[in-house]
PDB file of C-alpha atoms in Angstrom:
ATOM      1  CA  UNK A   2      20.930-225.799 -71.355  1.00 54.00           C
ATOM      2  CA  UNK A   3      23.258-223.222 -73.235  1.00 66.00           C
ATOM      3  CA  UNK A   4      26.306-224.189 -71.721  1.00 92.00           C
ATOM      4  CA  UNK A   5      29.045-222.211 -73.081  1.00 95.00           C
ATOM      5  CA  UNK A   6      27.813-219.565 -75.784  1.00 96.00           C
ATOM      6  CA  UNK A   7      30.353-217.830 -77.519  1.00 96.00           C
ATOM      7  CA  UNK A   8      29.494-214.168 -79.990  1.00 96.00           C
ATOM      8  CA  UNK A   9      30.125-213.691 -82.705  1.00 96.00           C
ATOM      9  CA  UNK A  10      30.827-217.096 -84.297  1.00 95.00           C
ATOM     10  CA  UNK A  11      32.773-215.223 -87.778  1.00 96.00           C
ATOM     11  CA  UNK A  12      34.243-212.181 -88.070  1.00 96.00           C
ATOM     12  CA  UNK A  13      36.498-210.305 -90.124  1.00 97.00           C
ATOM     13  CA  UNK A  14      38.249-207.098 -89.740  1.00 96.00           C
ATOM     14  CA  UNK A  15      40.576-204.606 -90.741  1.00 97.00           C
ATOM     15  CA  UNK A  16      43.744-203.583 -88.921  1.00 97.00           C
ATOM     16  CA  UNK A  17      43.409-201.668 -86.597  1.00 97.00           C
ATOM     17  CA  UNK A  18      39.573-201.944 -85.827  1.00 97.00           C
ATOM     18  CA  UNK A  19      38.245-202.632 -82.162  1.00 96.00           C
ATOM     19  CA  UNK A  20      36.247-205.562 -81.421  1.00 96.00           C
ATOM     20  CA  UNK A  21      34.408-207.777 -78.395  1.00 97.00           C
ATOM     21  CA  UNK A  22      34.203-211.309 -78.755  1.00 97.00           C
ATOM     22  CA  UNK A  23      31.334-212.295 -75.618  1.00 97.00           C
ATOM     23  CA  UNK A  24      31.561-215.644 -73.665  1.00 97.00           C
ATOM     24  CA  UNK A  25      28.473-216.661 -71.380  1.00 97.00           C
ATOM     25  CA  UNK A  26      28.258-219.672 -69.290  1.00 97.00           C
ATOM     26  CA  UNK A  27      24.910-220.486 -67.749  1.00 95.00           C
ATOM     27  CA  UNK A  28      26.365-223.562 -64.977  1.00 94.00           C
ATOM     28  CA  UNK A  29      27.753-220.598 -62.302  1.00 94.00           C
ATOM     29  CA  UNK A  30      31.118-221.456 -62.733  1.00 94.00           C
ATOM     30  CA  UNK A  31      33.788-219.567 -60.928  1.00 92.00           C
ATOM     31  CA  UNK A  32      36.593-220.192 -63.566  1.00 91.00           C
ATOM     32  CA  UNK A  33      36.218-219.065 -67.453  1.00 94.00           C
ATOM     33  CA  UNK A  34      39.240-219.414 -69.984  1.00 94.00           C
ATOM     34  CA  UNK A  35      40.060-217.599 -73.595  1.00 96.00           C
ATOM     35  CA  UNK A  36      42.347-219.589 -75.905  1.00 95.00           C
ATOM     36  CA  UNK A  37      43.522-218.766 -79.242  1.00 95.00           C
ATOM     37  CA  UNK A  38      44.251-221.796 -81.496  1.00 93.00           C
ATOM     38  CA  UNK A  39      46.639-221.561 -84.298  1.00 90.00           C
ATOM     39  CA  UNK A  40      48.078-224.389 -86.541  1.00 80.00           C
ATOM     40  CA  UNK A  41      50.851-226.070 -84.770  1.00 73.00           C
ATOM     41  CA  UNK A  42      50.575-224.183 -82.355  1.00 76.00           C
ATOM     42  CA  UNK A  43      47.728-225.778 -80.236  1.00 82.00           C
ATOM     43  CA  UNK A  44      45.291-223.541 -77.827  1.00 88.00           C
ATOM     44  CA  UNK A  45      47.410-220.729 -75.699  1.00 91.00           C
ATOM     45  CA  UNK A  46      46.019-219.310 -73.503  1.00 91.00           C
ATOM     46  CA  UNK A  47      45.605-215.422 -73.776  1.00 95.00           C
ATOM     47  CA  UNK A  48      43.662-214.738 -70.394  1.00 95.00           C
ATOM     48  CA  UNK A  49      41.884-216.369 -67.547  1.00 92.00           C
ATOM     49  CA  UNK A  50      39.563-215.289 -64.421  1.00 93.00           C
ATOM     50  CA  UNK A  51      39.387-217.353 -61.322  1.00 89.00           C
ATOM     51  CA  UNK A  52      36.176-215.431 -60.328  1.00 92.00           C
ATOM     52  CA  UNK A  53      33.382-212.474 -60.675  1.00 94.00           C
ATOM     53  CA  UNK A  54      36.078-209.293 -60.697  1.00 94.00           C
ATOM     54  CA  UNK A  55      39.418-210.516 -61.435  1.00 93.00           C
ATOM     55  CA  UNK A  56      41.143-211.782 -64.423  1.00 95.00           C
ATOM     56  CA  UNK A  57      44.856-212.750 -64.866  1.00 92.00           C
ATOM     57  CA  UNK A  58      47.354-213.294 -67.835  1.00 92.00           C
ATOM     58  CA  UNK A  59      48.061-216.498 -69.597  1.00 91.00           C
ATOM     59  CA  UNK A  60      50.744-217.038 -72.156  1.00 89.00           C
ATOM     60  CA  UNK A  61      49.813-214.409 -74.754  1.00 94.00           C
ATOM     61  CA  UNK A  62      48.381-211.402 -73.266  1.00 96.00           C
ATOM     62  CA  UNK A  63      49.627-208.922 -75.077  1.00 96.00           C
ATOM     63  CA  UNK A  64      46.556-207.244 -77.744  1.00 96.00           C
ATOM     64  CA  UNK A  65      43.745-208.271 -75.220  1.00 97.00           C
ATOM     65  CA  UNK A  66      42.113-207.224 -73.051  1.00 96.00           C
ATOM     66  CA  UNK A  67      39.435-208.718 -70.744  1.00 97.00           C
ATOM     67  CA  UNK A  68      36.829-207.965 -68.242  1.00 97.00           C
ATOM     68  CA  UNK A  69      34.683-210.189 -65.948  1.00 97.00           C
ATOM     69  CA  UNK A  70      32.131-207.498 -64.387  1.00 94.00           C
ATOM     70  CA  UNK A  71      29.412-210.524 -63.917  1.00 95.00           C
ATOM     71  CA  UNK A  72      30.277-213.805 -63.424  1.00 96.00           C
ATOM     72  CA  UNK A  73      28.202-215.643 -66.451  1.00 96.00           C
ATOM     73  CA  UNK A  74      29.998-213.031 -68.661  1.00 97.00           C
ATOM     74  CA  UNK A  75      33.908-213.025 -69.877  1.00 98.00           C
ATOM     75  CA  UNK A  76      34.641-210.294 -72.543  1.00 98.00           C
ATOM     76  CA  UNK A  77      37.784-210.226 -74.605  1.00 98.00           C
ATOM     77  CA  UNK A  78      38.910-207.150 -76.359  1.00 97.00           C
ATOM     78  CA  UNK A  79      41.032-206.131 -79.070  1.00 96.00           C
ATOM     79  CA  UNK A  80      41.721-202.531 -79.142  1.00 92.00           C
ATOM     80  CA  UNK A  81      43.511-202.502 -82.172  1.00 96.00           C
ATOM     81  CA  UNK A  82      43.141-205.613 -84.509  1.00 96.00           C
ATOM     82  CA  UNK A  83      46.391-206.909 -86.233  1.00 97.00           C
ATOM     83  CA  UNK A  84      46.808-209.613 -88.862  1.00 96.00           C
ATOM     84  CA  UNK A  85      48.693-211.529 -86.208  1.00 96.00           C
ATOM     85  CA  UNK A  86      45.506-211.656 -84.399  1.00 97.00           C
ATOM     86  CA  UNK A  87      43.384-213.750 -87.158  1.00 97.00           C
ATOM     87  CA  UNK A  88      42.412-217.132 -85.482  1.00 97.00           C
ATOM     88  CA  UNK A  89      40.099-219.235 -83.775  1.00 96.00           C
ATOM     89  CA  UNK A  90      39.231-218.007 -80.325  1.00 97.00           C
ATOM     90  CA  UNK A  91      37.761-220.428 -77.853  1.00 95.00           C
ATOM     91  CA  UNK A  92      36.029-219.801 -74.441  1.00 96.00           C
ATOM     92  CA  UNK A  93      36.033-222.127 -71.484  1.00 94.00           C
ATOM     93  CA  UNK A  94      34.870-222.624 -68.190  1.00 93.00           C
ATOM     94  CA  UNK A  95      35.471-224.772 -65.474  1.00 88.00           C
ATOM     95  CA  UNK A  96      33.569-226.458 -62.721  1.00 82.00           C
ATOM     96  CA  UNK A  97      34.862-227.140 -59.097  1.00 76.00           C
ATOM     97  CA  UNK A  98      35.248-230.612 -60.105  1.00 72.00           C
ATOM     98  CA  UNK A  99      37.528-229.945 -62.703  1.00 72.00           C
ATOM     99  CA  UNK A 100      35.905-230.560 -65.822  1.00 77.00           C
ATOM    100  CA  UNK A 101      36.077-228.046 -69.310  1.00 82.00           C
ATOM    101  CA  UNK A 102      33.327-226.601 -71.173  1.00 89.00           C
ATOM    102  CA  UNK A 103      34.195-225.344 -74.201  1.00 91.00           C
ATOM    103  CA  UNK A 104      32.352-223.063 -76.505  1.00 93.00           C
ATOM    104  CA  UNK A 105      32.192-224.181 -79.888  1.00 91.00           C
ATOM    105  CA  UNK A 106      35.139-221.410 -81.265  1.00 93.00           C
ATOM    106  CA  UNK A 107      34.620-217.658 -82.701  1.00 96.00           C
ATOM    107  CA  UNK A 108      37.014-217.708 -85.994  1.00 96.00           C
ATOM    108  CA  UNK A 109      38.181-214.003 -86.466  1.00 97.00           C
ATOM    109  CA  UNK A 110      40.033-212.631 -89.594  1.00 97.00           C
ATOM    110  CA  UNK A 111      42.081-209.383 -89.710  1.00 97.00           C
ATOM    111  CA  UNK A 112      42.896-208.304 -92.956  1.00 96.00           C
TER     112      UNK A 112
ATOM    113  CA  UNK B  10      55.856-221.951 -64.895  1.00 74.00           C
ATOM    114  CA  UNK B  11      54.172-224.530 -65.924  1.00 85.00           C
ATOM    115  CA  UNK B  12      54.031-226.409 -68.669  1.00 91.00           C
ATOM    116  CA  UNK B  13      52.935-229.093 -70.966  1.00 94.00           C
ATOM    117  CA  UNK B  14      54.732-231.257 -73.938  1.00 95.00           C
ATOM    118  CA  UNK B  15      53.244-233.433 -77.075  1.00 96.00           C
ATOM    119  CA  UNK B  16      56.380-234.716 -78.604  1.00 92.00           C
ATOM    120  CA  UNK B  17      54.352-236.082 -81.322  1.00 96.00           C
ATOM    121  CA  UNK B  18      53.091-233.606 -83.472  1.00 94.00           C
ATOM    122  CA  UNK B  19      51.542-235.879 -85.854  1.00 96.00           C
ATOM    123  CA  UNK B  20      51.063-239.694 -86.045  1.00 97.00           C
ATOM    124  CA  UNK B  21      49.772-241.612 -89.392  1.00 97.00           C
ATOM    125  CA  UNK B  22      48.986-245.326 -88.779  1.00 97.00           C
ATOM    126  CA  UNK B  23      46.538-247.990 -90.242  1.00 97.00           C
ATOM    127  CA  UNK B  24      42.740-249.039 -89.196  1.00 97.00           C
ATOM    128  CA  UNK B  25      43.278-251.389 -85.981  1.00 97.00           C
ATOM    129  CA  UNK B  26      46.843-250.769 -85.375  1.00 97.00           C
ATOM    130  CA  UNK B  27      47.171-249.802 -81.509  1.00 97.00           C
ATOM    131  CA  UNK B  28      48.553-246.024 -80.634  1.00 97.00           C
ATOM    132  CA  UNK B  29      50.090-244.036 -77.976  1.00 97.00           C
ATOM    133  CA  UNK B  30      50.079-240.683 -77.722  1.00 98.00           C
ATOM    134  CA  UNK B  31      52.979-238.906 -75.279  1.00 97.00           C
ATOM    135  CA  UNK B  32      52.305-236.250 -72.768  1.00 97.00           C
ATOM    136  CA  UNK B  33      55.002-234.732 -70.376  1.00 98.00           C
ATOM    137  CA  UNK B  34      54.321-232.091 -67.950  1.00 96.00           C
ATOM    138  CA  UNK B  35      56.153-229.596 -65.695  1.00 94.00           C
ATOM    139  CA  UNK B  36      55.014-227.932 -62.949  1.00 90.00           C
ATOM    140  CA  UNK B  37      55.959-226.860 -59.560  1.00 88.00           C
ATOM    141  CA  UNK B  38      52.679-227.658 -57.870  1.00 87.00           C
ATOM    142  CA  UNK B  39      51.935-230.976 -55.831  1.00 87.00           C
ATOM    143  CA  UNK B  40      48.234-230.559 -56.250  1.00 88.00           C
ATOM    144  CA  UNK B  41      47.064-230.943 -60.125  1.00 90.00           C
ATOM    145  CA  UNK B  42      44.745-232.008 -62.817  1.00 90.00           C
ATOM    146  CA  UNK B  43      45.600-233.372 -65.900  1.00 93.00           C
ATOM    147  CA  UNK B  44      43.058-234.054 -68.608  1.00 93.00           C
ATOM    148  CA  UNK B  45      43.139-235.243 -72.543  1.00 94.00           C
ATOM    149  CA  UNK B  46      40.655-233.987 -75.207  1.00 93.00           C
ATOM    150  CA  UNK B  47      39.872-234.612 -77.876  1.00 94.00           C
ATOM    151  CA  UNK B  48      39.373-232.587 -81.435  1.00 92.00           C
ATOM    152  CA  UNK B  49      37.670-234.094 -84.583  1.00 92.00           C
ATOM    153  CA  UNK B  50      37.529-232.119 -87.774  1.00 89.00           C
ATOM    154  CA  UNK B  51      34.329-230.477 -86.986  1.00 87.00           C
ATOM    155  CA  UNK B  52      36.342-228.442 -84.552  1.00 86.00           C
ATOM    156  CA  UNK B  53      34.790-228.715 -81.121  1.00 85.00           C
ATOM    157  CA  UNK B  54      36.374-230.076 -78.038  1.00 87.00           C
ATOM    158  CA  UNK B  55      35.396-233.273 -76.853  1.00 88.00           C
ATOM    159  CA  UNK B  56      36.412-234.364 -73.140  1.00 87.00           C
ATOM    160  CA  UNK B  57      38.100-237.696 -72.514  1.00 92.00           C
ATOM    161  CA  UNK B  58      39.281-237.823 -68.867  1.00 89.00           C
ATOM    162  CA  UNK B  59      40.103-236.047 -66.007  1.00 89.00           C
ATOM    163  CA  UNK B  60      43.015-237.192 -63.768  1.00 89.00           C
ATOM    164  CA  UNK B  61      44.086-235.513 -60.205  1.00 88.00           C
ATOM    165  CA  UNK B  62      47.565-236.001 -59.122  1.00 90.00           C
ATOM    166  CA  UNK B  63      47.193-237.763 -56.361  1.00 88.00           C
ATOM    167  CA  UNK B  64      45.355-240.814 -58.427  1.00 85.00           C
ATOM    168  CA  UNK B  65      48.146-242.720 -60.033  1.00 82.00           C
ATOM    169  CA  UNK B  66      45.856-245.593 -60.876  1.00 81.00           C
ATOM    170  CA  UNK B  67      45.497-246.434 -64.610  1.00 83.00           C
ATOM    171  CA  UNK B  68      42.250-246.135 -66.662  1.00 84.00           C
ATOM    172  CA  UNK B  69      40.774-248.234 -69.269  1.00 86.00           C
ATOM    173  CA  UNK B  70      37.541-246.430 -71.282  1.00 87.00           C
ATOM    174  CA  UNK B  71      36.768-248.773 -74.012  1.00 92.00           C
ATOM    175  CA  UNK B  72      39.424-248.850 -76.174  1.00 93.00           C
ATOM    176  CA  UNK B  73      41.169-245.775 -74.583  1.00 94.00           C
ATOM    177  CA  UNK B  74      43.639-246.360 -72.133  1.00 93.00           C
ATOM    178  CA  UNK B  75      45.738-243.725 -70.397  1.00 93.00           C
ATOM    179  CA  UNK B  76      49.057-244.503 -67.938  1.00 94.00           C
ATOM    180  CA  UNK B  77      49.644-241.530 -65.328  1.00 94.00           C
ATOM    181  CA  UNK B  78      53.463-241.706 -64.206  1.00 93.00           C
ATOM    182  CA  UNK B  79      54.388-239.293 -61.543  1.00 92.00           C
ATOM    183  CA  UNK B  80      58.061-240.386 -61.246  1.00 92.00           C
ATOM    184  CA  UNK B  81      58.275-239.360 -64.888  1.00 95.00           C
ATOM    185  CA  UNK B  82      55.948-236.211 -65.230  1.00 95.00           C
ATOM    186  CA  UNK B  83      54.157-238.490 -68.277  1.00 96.00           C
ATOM    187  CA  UNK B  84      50.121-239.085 -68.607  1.00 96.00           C
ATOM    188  CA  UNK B  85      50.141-241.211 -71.953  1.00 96.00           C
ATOM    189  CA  UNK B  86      47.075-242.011 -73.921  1.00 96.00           C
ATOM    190  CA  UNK B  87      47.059-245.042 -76.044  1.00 96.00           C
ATOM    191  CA  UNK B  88      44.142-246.105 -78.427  1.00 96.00           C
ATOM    192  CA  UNK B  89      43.723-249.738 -78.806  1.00 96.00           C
ATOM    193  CA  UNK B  90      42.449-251.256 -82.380  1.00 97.00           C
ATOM    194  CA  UNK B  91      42.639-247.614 -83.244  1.00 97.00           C
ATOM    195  CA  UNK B  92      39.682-246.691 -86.186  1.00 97.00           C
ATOM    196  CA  UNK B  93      38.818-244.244 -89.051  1.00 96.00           C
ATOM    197  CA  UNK B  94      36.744-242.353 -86.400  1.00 95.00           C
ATOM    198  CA  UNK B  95      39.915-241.690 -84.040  1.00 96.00           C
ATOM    199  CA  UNK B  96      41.503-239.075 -86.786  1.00 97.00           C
ATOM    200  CA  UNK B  97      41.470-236.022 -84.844  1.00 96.00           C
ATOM    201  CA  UNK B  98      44.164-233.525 -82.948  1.00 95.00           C
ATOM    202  CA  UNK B  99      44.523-234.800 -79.364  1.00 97.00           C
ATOM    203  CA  UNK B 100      45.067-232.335 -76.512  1.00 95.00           C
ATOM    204  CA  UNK B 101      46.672-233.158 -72.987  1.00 96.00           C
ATOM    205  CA  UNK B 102      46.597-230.436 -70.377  1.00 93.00           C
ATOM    206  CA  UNK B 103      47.374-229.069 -66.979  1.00 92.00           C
ATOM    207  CA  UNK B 104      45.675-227.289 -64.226  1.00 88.00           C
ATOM    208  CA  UNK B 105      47.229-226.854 -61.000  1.00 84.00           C
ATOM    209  CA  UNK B 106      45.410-226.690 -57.906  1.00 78.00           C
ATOM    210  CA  UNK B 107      47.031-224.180 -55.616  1.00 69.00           C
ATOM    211  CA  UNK B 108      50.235-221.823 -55.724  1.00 65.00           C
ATOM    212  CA  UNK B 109      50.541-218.874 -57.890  1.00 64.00           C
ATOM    213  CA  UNK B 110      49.237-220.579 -60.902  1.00 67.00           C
ATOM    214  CA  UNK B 111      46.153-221.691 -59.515  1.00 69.00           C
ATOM    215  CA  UNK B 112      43.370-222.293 -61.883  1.00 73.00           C
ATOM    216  CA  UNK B 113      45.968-221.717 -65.260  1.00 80.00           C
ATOM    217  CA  UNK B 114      44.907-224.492 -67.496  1.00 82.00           C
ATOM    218  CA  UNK B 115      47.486-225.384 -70.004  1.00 88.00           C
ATOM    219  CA  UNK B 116      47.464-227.142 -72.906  1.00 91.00           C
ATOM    220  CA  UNK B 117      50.085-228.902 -75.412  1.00 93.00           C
ATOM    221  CA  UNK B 118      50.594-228.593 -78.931  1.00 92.00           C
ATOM    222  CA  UNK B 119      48.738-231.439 -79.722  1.00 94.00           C
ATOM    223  CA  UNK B 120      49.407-234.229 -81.915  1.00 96.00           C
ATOM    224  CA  UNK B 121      46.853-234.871 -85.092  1.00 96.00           C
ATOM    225  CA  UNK B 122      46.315-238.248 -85.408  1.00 97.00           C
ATOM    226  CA  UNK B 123      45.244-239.961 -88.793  1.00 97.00           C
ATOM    227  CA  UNK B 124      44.200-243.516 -89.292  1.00 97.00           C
ATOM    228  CA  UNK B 125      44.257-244.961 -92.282  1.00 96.00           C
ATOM    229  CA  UNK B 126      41.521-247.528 -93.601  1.00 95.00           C
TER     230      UNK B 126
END
């Protein structure tokens, strides 16, 4: 089993670029997370969807942008890249139970 | 809002020593999870327990241990004859189950943890 599969795994851009960064769960979970993780700063979370169609804000919204048009599937978008923007990015999602499954990070550079 | 405090933001202590590791949470929602991870060098993030909020009992894993106090917002994890292998950044978090912040996990700072040989 896949799990949680997260695209790309490296990247590096330049200001102002667009990018996708893909995360696909294969358990049918209803709940799916994106983090950012920063030193000293532990994981924030950017956005979150409790199910196929919505999506909601977490703690650091702002320069993302997300879409969950099939439930396996939660996008996150940058429209315009910044430097601020360079870290790891990590997917989760979440059974009924409770439990996390994380994907193993997507480490993104903006020069 | 909810939200989540590691005090400790990093603890240094030798090979068999015991640790505790401080987590204090906020939130305004009687129904919650709280969990602990785990994250070694290699980067990923490794489950250690789940807790709901209406379980106050106390767990024992092994050498992990973790004390859930409701009257003081606290779910404390505390390595016994802590070893090399423990070095890692520990994560507690918070999801609430029901309210406006339903399903918004949240996580703390962490605290990186280094034992010593």
């Amino acid at each position: 089993n896949a799990g949680v599969t997260q695209t790309p795994k490296f990247r590096v851009l330049k200001t102002g670029q667009s990018m996708t960064l893909l995360c696909a769960q294969d358990m049918n979970h209803e709940y799916m997370y994106w983090y950012r993780q920063d030193p000293g700063m532990g994981l924030r979370l950017i956005h979150y969807s409790v199910g196929e169609g919505t999506t909601a804000k977490g703690e650091v919204p702002d320069g993302y942008n997300v879409s969950r048009l099939k439930k396996q599937n939660f996008l996150l978008g940058l429209e315009s890249a910044a430097p601020s923007q360079t870290s790891v990015y990590f997917c989760a999602s979440r059974d009924r139970a409770g439990e996390l499954f994380f994907g193993e990070g997507s480490r993104l550079t903006v020069l | 809002a909810q939200k989540v405090t590691q005090a400790q933001t990093e603890i240094s202590v030798v090979e068999k020593e015991d640790v505790t590791l401080d987590c204090v949470y906020e939130t305004r929602d009687t129904t919650y999870y709280l969990f602990w991870y785990k994250q070694p060098p290699s980067g990923e993030l490794v489950f250690l327990i789940r807790r709901n909020s209406f379980d106050e009992q106390n767990e024992i894993s092994g050498r992990y241990s973790w004390n859930f106090q409701k009257s003081t917002s606290s779910f404390n994890f505390t390595i016994t004859a802590s070893q090399v292998v423990d070095s890692a950044v520990y994560f507690c978090a918070l999801i609430p189950w029901g309210g406006t912040s339903y399903g918004k996990l949240t996580f703390g700072q962490g605290t990186i943890l280094t034992v010593h040989p």
